[in-house]
């Protein structure tokens, strides 16, 4: 069973309806002027056109279109010359078929050939007078141009639909890439936090842990040295030894918890980023904040992390800065981030926003924030970001 889309059926019905209108204008005249045999041939030819128009275009091969054109054109001419002049009217649906189904310049060649043959036969056989031939020729040309225009419009529609589908697919791929980028950023952020916490835990363990261990060893030695001393001195040593052991156990527990915690957000990943960048570049970097940490949502932490990452990258690329200073503070109705360096740029230099600054601006705009940047006196670059506190509260990232 032939499965056709509604769109395809509508297109073919439109062409068939157009052809039927043309043929129906001829059938009454054929019925009145032709013999029963001639009229029967007209009906057969009419249904041949209906069949070729109804068959799906996808079922045809290019050479089959041309073969059908030659057969239908020859049959129509033969009918007109030898079986009633009314058969020349069948050339009008032929013009529609040629205009819609034949490719490129070959369509014009076929239409011109059969149009010229029909005109010559009409004139030479005195079937129509010259004043009647001209309207017929104009109608023939109109049928061809109309069908050709419909074909071009249809092809343009298909092309636009294909482009639209490609754009939708590209949009979907971009959304997926954006999601993957966000996940990668979060993973990078979590790795940075984990590395920073591990470093802090190692430093605490190596410094304070070793010191307490040494203290415990010395207290043990002191305990044996005071075995024959006053009772209260031995008691004091036992108490100090107990406190030192308890402190060492607590530090080890805290260090283990600190090293294993992978979920914290806020300012910790920002400090980790600056710490790693300073380690690899030698540029002094510090983060200043009136609070030890500011709890942020995952989205805001990623946003601040990417902004800071982009700002540090721009500084490394475009200036000879020796220091980068980052300030984050929670104000009455907003959260403020300021990033500045001591690079070569001066107020007299023109700042042209590149891909980095444009990307930062887009991120801030999505959060309804504001962005400003300028060259500071006497030299260096400063970037200020302000995010409204209302948005942060809706995101659940801030607690006041």
XYZ file of C-alpha atoms in Angstrom, residues 3-261:
259
model
C 2.073 5.528 2.039
C 1.883 9.217 1.299
C 2.302 12.203 3.545
C -0.520 14.725 3.697
C 1.816 17.348 2.256
C 2.658 15.194 -0.772
C -1.012 14.395 -1.414
C -1.932 18.073 -1.222
C 0.756 18.978 -3.746
C -0.324 16.361 -6.276
C -4.008 17.108 -5.804
C -3.278 20.755 -6.523
C -1.557 19.868 -9.797
C -4.277 17.398 -10.740
C -6.987 19.912 -9.919
C -5.278 22.479 -12.094
C -5.062 19.981 -14.954
C -8.685 18.912 -14.487
C -9.827 22.516 -14.772
C -8.006 22.802 -18.079
C -9.295 19.524 -19.436
C -12.867 20.105 -18.290
C -12.811 23.299 -20.265
C -12.063 21.142 -23.332
C -14.259 18.079 -22.736
C -17.610 19.763 -23.432
C -16.258 21.088 -26.742
C -14.831 17.658 -27.609
C -18.118 15.989 -26.761
C -20.035 18.344 -29.036
C -17.657 18.296 -32.022
C -16.048 14.843 -32.034
C -17.355 11.429 -32.981
C -17.861 8.858 -30.189
C -14.570 7.170 -31.141
C -12.655 10.443 -31.147
C -14.201 11.461 -27.830
C -13.296 8.057 -26.372
C -9.670 8.664 -27.363
C -9.843 12.065 -25.660
C -11.107 10.424 -22.448
C -8.322 7.811 -22.582
C -5.701 10.520 -23.071
C -7.233 12.517 -20.234
C -6.896 9.563 -17.835
C -3.307 8.994 -18.978
C -2.516 12.489 -17.723
C -4.316 11.784 -14.431
C -2.213 8.632 -13.921
C 1.166 10.266 -14.572
C 0.286 13.169 -12.282
C -0.848 10.848 -9.504
C 2.255 8.638 -9.391
C 4.631 9.875 -6.701
C 7.552 11.883 -7.971
C 9.903 9.730 -5.939
C 8.826 6.681 -7.968
C 10.062 8.258 -11.186
C 13.560 8.260 -12.608
C 14.747 11.263 -14.673
C 14.629 9.411 -17.985
C 11.102 8.183 -17.221
C 9.868 11.778 -16.952
C 11.258 12.523 -20.388
C 9.867 9.285 -21.825
C 6.403 10.116 -20.455
C 6.693 13.619 -21.918
C 7.531 12.278 -25.377
C 4.733 9.683 -25.283
C 2.055 12.072 -24.003
C 3.140 14.810 -26.398
C 3.192 12.467 -29.385
C -0.209 10.991 -28.484
C -1.711 14.476 -28.092
C -0.305 15.636 -31.427
C -1.443 12.441 -33.151
C -4.908 12.814 -31.628
C -5.114 16.413 -32.790
C -3.995 15.695 -36.335
C -5.820 12.456 -37.071
C -8.599 12.057 -34.510
C -10.120 15.466 -33.991
C -8.524 18.854 -33.646
C -9.847 19.221 -30.118
C -7.026 16.908 -29.055
C -4.571 19.793 -29.294
C -6.129 21.100 -26.097
C -4.411 18.205 -24.313
C -1.118 20.042 -24.867
C -2.034 22.367 -21.984
C -1.739 19.698 -19.232
C 1.408 18.512 -21.032
C 2.884 21.983 -20.466
C 2.035 21.618 -16.764
C 3.705 18.194 -16.633
C 6.853 19.461 -18.357
C 7.097 22.527 -16.116
C 6.742 20.547 -12.922
C 8.632 17.311 -13.607
C 11.424 17.955 -16.150
C 14.786 19.198 -14.826
C 16.559 22.410 -15.802
C 16.899 23.622 -19.380
C 15.537 20.386 -20.782
C 12.100 21.456 -19.549
C 12.255 24.624 -21.639
C 13.473 22.601 -24.637
C 10.579 20.113 -24.426
C 8.013 22.851 -23.818
C 9.312 24.883 -26.761
C 9.381 21.858 -29.061
C 5.817 20.691 -28.399
C 4.499 24.245 -28.279
C 6.031 25.001 -31.674
C 4.751 21.737 -33.180
C 1.234 22.424 -31.890
C 1.260 25.977 -33.242
C 2.450 24.828 -36.680
C -0.155 22.054 -36.870
C -2.956 24.399 -35.814
C -1.917 26.943 -38.404
C -1.058 24.566 -41.268
C -4.184 22.399 -40.888
C -6.410 25.471 -40.546
C -7.787 24.130 -37.286
C -7.629 27.600 -35.738
C -7.239 30.995 -37.269
C -4.344 33.225 -36.256
C -6.453 35.374 -33.851
C -7.414 32.166 -32.013
C -3.912 30.676 -32.103
C -2.382 33.582 -30.140
C -4.596 33.074 -27.028
C -3.854 29.355 -27.174
C -0.106 30.012 -27.272
C -0.366 32.459 -24.352
C -2.369 29.912 -22.357
C 0.213 27.222 -23.123
C 3.049 29.504 -21.990
C 1.089 30.457 -18.878
C 0.572 26.802 -17.954
C 4.284 26.092 -18.320
C 5.398 29.161 -16.358
C 2.841 28.510 -13.608
C 3.961 24.901 -13.162
C 7.607 25.920 -13.305
C 7.062 28.595 -10.679
C 5.304 26.116 -8.429
C 8.220 23.689 -8.804
C 10.755 26.399 -7.929
C 8.694 27.448 -4.925
C 8.397 23.836 -3.817
C 12.144 23.263 -4.138
C 12.838 26.477 -2.216
C 10.495 25.297 0.527
C 12.286 21.951 0.753
C 15.656 23.716 0.863
C 14.467 26.022 3.631
C 13.102 23.065 5.570
C 16.420 21.255 5.199
C 18.300 24.345 6.397
C 15.875 24.715 9.294
C 16.415 21.087 10.245
C 20.184 21.610 10.109
C 19.866 24.721 12.277
C 17.712 22.863 14.783
C 20.213 20.028 14.851
C 23.069 22.503 15.275
C 21.134 24.220 18.068
C 20.601 20.883 19.787
C 24.286 20.037 19.424
C 25.228 23.454 20.837
C 22.940 22.894 23.808
C 24.518 19.500 24.401
C 27.994 21.020 24.051
C 27.028 23.760 26.509
C 25.800 21.176 29.001
C 28.986 19.168 28.577
C 31.029 22.342 29.027
C 29.145 23.147 32.221
C 29.749 19.623 33.495
C 33.424 19.869 32.547
C 33.682 23.227 34.316
C 32.070 21.779 37.423
C 34.386 18.780 37.298
C 37.403 21.066 36.870
C 36.152 23.196 39.724
C 35.679 20.190 41.995
C 39.134 18.889 41.106
C 40.617 22.292 41.914
C 38.810 22.356 45.262
C 39.946 18.838 46.067
C 43.555 19.604 45.170
C 43.527 22.764 47.267
C 41.986 20.986 50.241
C 44.471 18.155 49.871
C 47.348 20.651 49.852
C 46.000 22.406 52.950
C 45.479 19.083 54.686
C 49.019 17.995 53.829
C 50.471 21.272 55.100
C 48.552 20.977 58.374
C 49.582 17.366 58.763
C 53.234 18.032 57.948
C 53.611 21.159 60.081
C 51.277 21.066 63.071
C 50.963 17.282 63.114
C 54.718 16.765 63.269
C 55.041 19.451 65.925
C 52.435 17.800 68.144
C 54.059 14.413 67.607
C 57.401 15.860 68.689
C 55.726 17.468 71.713
C 54.154 14.155 72.717
C 57.545 12.403 72.492
C 59.165 15.061 74.662
C 56.329 14.911 77.206
C 56.784 11.142 77.433
C 60.467 11.693 78.128
C 59.659 14.351 80.703
C 57.204 11.979 82.364
C 59.967 9.422 82.976
C 62.350 12.147 84.108
C 59.884 13.252 86.797
C 59.094 9.806 88.162
C 60.806 10.646 91.468
C 59.641 14.270 91.470
C 56.620 15.948 93.012
C 53.260 14.267 92.449
C 51.639 17.434 91.085
C 54.380 17.782 88.449
C 53.728 14.256 87.196
C 49.992 14.960 87.137
C 50.548 18.121 85.092
C 52.682 16.209 82.592
C 50.010 13.501 82.277
C 47.348 16.172 81.621
C 49.491 17.922 78.991
C 50.220 14.591 77.343
C 46.509 13.762 77.245
C 45.650 17.146 75.722
C 48.407 16.816 73.109
C 47.247 13.324 72.077
C 43.633 14.461 71.889
C 44.637 17.488 69.783
C 46.638 15.298 67.419
C 43.683 12.923 66.990
C 41.333 15.836 66.293
C 43.737 17.328 63.747
C 44.071 13.991 61.954
C 40.280 13.610 61.846
C 39.828 17.162 60.537
C 42.573 16.739 57.954
C 41.016 13.492 56.719
C 37.581 15.127 56.462
C 39.056 18.163 54.723
C 40.896 16.054 52.173
C 37.860 13.880 51.411
C 35.296 16.717 51.069
